[in-house]
Every structure is written in structure tokens, then in C-alpha cells.
CSV table of N, CA and C in Angstrom, one decimal:
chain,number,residue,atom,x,y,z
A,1,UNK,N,-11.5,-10.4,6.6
A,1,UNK,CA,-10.7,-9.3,6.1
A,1,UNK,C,-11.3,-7.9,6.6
A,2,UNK,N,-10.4,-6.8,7.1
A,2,UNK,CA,-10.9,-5.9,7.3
A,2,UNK,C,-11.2,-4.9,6.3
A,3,UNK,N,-12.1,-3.6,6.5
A,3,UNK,CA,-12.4,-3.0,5.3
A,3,UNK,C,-11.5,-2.3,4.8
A,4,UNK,N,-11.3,-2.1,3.7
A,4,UNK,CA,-10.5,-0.9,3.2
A,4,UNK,C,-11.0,0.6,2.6
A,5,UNK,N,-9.9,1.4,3.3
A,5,UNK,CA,-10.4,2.8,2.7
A,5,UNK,C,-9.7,3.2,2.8
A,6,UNK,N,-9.7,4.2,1.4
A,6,UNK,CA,-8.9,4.7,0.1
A,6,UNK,C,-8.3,5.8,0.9
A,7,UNK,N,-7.0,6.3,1.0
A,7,UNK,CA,-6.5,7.1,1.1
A,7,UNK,C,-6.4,8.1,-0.5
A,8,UNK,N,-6.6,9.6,-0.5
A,8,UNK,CA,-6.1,10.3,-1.6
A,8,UNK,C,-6.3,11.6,-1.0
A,9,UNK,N,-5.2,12.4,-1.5
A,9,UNK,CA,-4.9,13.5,-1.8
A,9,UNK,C,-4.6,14.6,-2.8
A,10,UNK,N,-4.9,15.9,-3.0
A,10,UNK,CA,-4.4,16.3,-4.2
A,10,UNK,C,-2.9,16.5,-3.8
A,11,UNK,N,-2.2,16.9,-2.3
A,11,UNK,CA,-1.2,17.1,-1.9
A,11,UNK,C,0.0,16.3,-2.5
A,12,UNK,N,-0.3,15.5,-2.5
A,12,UNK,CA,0.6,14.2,-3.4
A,12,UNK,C,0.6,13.7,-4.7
A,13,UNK,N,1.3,13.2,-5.6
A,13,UNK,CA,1.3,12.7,-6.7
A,13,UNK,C,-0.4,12.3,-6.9
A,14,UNK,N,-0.9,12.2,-8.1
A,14,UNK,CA,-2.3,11.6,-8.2
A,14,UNK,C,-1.6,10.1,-9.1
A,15,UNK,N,-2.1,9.1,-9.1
A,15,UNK,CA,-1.9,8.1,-9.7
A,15,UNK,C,-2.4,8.0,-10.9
A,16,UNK,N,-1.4,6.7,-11.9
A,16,UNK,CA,-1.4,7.6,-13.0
A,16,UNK,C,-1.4,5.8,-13.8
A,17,UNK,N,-1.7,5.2,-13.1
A,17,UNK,CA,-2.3,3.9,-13.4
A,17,UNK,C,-3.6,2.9,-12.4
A,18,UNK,N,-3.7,2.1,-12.3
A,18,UNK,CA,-4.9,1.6,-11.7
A,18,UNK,C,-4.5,1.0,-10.4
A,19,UNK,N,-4.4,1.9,-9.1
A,19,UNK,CA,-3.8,1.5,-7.9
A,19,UNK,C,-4.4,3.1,-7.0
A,20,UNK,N,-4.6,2.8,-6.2
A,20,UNK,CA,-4.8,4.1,-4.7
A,20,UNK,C,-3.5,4.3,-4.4
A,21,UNK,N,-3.6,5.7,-3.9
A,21,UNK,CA,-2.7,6.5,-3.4
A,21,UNK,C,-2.0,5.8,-2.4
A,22,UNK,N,-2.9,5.6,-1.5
A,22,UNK,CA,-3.0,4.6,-0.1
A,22,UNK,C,-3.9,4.1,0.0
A,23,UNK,N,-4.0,2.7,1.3
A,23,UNK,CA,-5.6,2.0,1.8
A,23,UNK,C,-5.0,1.8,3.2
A,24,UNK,N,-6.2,2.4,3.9
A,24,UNK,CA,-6.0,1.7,5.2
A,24,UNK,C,-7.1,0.5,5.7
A,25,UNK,N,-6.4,-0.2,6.2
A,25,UNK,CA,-6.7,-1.5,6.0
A,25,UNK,C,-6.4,-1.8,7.9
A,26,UNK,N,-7.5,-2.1,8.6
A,26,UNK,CA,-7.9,-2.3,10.2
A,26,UNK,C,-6.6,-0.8,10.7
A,27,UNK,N,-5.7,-1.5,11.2
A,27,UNK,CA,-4.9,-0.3,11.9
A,27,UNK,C,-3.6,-0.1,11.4
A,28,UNK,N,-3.3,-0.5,10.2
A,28,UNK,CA,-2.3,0.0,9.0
A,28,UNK,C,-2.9,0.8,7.8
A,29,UNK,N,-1.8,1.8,7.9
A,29,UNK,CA,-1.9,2.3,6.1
A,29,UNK,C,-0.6,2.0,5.1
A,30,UNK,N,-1.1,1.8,4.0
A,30,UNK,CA,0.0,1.3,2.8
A,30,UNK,C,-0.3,2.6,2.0
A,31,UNK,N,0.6,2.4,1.5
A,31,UNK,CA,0.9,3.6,0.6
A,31,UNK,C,1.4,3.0,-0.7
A,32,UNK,N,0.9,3.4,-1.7
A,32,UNK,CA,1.6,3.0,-3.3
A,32,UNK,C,2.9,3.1,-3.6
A,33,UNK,N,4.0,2.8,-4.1
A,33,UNK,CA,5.1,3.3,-4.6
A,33,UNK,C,5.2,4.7,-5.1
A,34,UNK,N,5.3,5.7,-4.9
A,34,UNK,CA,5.8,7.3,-5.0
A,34,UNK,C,6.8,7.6,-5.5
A,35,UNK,N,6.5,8.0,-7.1
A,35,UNK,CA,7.6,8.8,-7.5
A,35,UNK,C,7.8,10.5,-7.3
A,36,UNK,N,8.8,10.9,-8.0
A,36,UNK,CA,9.2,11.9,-7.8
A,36,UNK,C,8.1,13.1,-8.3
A,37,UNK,N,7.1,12.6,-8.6
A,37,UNK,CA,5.9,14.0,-9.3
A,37,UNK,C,5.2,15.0,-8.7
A,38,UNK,N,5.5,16.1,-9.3
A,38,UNK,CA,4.7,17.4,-9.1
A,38,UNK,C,3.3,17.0,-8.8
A,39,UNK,N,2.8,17.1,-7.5
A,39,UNK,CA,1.3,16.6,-7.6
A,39,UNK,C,0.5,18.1,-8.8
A,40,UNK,N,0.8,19.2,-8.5
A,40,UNK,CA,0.2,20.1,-10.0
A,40,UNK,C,0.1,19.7,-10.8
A,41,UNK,N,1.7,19.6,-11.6
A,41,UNK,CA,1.7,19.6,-12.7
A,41,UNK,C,1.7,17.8,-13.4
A,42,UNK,N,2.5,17.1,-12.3
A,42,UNK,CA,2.2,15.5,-12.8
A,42,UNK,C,3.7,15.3,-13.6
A,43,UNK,N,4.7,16.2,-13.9
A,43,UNK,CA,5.9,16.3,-14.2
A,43,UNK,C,7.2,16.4,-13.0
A,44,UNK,N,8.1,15.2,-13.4
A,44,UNK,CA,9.2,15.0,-12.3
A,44,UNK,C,9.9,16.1,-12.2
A,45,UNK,N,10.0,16.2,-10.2
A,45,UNK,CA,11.1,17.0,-9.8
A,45,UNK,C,12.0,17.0,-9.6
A,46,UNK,N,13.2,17.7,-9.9
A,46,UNK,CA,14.3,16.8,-9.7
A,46,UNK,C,15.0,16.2,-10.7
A,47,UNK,N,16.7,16.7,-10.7
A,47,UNK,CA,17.5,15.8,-11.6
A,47,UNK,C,18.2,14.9,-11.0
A,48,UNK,N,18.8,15.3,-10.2
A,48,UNK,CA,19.5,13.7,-9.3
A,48,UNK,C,18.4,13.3,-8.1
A,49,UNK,N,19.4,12.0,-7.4
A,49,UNK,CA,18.5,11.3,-6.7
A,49,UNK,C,18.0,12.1,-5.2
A,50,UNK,N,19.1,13.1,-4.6
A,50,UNK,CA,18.9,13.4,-4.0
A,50,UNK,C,17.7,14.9,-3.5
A,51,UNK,N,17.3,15.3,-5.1
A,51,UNK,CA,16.0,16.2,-5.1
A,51,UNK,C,14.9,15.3,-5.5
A,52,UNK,N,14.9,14.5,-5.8
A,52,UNK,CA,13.9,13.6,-6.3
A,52,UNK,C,13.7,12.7,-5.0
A,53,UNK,N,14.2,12.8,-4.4
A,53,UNK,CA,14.0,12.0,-3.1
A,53,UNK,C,13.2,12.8,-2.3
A,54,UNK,N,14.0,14.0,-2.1
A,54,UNK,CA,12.7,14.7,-1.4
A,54,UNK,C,11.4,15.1,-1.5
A,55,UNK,N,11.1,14.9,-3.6
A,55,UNK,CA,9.9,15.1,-3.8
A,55,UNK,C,8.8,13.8,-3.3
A,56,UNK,N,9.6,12.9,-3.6
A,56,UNK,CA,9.1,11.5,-3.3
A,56,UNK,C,8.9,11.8,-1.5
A,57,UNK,N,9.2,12.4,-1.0
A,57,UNK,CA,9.2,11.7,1.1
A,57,UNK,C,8.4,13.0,0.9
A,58,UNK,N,8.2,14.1,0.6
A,58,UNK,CA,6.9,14.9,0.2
A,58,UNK,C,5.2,14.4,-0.4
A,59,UNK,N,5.6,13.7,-1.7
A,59,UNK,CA,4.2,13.0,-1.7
A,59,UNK,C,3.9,11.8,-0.6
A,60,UNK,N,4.7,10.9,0.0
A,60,UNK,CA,4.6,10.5,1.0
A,60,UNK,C,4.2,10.9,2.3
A,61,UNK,N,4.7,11.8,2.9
A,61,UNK,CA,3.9,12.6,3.8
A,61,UNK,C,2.6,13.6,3.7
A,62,UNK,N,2.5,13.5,2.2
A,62,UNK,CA,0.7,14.1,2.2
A,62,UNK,C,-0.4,13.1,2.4
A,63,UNK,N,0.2,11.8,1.8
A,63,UNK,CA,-0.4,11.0,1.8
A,63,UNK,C,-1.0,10.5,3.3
A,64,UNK,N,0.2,10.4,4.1
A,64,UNK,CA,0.4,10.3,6.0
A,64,UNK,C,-0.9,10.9,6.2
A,65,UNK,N,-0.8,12.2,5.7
A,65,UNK,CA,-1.0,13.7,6.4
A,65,UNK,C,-2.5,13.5,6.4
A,66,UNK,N,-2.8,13.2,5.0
A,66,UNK,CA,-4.6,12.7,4.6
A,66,UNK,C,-4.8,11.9,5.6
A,67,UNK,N,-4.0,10.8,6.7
A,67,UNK,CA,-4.9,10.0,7.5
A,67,UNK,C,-4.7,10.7,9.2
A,68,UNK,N,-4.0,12.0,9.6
A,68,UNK,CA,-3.6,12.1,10.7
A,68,UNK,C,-2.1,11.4,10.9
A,69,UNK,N,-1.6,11.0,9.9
A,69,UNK,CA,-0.1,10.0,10.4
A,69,UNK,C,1.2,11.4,9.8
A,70,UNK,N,2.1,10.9,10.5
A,70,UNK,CA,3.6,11.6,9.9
A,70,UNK,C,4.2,10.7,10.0
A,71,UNK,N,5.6,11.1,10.0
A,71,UNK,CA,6.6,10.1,9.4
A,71,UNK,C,7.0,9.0,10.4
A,72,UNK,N,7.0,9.6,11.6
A,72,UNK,CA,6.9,8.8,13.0
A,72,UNK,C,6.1,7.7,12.6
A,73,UNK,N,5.3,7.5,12.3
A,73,UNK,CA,4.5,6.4,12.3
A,73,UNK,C,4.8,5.1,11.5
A,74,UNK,N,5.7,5.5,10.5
A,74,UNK,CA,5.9,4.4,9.3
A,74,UNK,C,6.8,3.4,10.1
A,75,UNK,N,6.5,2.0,9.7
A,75,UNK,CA,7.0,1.2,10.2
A,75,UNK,C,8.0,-0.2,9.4
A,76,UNK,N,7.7,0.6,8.2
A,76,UNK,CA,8.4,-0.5,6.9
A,76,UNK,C,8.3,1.2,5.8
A,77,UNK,N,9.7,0.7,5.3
A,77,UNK,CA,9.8,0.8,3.4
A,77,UNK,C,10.4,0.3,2.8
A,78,UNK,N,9.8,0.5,1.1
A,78,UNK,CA,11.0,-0.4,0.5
A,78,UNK,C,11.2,0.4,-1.1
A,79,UNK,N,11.7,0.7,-0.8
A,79,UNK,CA,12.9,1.4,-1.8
A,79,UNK,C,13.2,0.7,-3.2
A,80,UNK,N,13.2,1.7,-4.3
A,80,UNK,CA,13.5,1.3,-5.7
A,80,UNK,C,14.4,2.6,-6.5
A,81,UNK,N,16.0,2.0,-6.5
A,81,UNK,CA,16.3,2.8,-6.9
A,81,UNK,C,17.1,2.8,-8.6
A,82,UNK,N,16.8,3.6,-9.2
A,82,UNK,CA,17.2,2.8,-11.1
A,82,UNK,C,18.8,2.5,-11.0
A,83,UNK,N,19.7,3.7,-10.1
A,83,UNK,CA,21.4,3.3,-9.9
A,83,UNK,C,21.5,2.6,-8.5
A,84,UNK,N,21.2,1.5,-8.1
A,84,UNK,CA,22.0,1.5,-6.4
A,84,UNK,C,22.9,1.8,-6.1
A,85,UNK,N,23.9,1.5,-6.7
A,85,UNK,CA,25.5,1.8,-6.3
A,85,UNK,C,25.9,3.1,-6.7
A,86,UNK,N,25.0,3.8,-7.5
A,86,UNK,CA,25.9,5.3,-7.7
A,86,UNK,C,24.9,6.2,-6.6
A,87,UNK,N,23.6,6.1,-7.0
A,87,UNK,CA,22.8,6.8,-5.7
A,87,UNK,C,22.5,6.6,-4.1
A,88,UNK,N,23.1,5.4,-4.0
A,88,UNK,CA,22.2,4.9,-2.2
A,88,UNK,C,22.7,6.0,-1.3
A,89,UNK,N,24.1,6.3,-1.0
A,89,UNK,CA,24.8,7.1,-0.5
A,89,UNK,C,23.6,8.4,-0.5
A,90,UNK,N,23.5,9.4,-1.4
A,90,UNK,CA,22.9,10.5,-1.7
A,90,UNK,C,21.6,10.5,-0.9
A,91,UNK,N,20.8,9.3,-1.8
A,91,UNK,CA,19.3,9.0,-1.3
A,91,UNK,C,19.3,8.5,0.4
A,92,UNK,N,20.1,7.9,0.7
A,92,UNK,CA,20.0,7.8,2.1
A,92,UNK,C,20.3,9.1,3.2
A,93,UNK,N,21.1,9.9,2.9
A,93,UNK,CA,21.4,11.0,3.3
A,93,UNK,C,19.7,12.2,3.9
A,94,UNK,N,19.1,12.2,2.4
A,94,UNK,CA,17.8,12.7,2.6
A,94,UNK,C,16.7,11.7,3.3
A,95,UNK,N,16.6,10.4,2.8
A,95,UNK,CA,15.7,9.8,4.0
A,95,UNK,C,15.6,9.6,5.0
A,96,UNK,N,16.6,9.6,5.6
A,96,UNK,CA,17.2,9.6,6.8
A,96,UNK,C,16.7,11.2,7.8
A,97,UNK,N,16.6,12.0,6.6
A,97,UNK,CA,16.5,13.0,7.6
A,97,UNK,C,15.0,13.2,8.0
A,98,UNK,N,13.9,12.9,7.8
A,98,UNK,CA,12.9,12.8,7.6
A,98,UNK,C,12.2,11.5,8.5
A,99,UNK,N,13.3,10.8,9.6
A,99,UNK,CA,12.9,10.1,10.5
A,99,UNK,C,13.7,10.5,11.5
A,100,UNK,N,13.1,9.6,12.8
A,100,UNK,CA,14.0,9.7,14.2
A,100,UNK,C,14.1,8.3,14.2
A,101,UNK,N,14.8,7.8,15.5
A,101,UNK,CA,15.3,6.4,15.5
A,101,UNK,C,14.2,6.3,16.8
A,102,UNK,N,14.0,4.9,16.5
A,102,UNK,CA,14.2,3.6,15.8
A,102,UNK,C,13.8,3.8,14.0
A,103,UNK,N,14.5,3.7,13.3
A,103,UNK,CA,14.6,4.0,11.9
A,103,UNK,C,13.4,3.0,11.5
A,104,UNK,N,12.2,2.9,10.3
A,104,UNK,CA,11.5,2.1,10.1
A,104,UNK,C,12.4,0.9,9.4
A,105,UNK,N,11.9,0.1,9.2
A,105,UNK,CA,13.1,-1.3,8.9
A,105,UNK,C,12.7,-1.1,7.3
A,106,UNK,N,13.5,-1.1,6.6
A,106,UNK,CA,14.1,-0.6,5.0
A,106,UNK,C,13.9,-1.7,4.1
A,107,UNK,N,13.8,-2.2,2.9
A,107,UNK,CA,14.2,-2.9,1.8
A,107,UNK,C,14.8,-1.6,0.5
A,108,UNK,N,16.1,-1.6,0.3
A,108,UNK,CA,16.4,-0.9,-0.9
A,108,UNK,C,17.0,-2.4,-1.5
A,109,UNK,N,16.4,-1.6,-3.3
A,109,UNK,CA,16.7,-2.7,-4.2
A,109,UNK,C,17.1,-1.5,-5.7
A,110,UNK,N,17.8,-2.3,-6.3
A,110,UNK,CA,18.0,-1.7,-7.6
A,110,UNK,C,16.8,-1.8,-8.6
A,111,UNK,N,16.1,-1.3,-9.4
A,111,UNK,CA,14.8,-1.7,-10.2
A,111,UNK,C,15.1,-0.6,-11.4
A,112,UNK,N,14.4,-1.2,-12.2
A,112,UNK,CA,14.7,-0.6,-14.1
A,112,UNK,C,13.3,0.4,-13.9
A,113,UNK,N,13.6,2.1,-13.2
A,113,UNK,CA,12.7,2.7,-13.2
A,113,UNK,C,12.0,3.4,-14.3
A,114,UNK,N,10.8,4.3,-14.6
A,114,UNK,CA,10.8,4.7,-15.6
A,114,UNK,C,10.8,6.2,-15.6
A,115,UNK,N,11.7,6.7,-16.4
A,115,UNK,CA,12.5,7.9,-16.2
A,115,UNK,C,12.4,9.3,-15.2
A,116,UNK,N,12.5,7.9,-13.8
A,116,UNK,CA,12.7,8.5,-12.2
A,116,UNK,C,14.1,7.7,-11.6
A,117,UNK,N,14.8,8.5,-10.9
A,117,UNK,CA,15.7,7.6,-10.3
A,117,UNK,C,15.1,7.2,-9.3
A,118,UNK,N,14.2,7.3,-8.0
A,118,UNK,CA,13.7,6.7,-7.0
A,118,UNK,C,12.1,6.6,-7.3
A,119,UNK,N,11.7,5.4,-5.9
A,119,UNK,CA,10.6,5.2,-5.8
A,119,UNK,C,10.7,4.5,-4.2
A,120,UNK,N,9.5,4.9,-3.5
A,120,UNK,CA,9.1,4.4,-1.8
A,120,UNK,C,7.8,4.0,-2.2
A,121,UNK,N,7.9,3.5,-1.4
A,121,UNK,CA,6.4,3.1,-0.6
A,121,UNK,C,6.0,2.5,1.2
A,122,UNK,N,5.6,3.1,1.7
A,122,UNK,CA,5.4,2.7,2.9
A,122,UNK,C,4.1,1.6,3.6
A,123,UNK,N,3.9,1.0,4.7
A,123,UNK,CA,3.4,1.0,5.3
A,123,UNK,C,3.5,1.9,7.2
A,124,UNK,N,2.6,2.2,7.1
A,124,UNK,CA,2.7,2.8,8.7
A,124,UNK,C,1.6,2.1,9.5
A,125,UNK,N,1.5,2.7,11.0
A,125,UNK,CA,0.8,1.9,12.0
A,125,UNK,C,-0.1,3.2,12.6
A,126,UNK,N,-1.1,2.8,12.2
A,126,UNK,CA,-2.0,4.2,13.2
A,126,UNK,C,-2.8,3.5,14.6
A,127,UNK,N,-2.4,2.5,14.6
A,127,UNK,CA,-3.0,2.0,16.0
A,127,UNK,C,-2.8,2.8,17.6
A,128,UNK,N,-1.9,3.8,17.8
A,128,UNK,CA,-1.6,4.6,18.5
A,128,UNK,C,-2.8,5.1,19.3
């Protein structure tokens, strides 16, 4: 097993149960599931999906940012959203913009969030 080390930032959400920000792990980084939180204040941004999405691809790219990675890099996510069918449209609009193609390969799923409508989490590739 390769070693792990902790990814953290104050740039990003701080965690608010017993899990890292990120770990990178040989020549991948994982990233925790990221909600919509003010890394200040720890209170959600955002009332629909589509501001809260961007706070969420914000604490995600600080997280990036703490290892030398951006968005280029990510190579998987997977998506939790509390409405699928009323938000995907919206939320895909913003995530979308925040990559180039080849798009990273996606999992969106509907999930009983807690009073956030989105949540990501990435892996990326810093083998580069």
C-alpha cells in the first residue's frame, strides 16, 4: 500500500465529521464529498442548485490547488444530488463549465442530502 498524505486547506470547506479533506495516495488524489460551505464561516452558500454548485467546484478546487492540481486533472466524479430530476439540468450547466473535454467520467445519483442540495467528490491524477 502506498503512503498516504492528508490533503487540507483553510481555502475549502473544513470537515465537519471524521474524514480528510483529501489523501493522496502514490499518484492519485481523492477528495472527500464537498458540500456547499463557506470555508469562513462553515454556513451554506447558496439557495438553489446552481449557486451551491459553484460553492461546492470552489471548495474542490482549493483542495486541487493545496496539491499543485486544477480541474484538468480530475479524472472521475460522483455526484449527489437531494432533487435529480428537478436539478441535473442546472447543476450540470455549472459543472460543466469548470472543465475542458475529454470531460472526467461522472456518477450522478439522487441521495437524501442534509440540508444541501449538491455534493462531489473527486479523484484526480497527478502523475503528469
Amino acid at each position: 500500500m502506498s503512503e498516504k498524505l492528508e490533503l487540507r486547506t483553510d481555502e475549502g470547506a473544513a470537515p465537519v465529521g471524521a474524514y480528510s479533506q483529501g489523501l493522496v495516495v502514490g499518484d492519485f488524489v481523492y477528495t472527500s464529498g464537498m458540500g456547499p460551505l463557506d470555508p469562513v464561516t462553515g454556513e451554506v452558500v447558496g439557495t438553489d442548485v446552481a449557486e451551491q454548485t459553484h460553492q461546492v467546484m470552489r471548495n474542490l478546487g482549493a483542495i486541487l490547488a493545496a496539491h499543485g492540481l486544477g480541474f484538468d486533472d480530475v479524472v472521475k466524479s460522483t455526484v449527489h444530488l437531494q432533487h435529480l430530476k428537478r436539478d441535473f439540468g442546472a447543476y450540470n450547466e455549472v459543472y460543466k463549465s469548470y472543465f475542458t473535454k475529454p470531460y472526467p467520467v461522472r456518477t450522478t445519483v439522487g441521495s437524501d442530502l442534509m440540508d444541501i442540495l449538491v455534493e462531489i467528490d473527486f479523484v484526480a491524477y497527478k502523475g503528469r
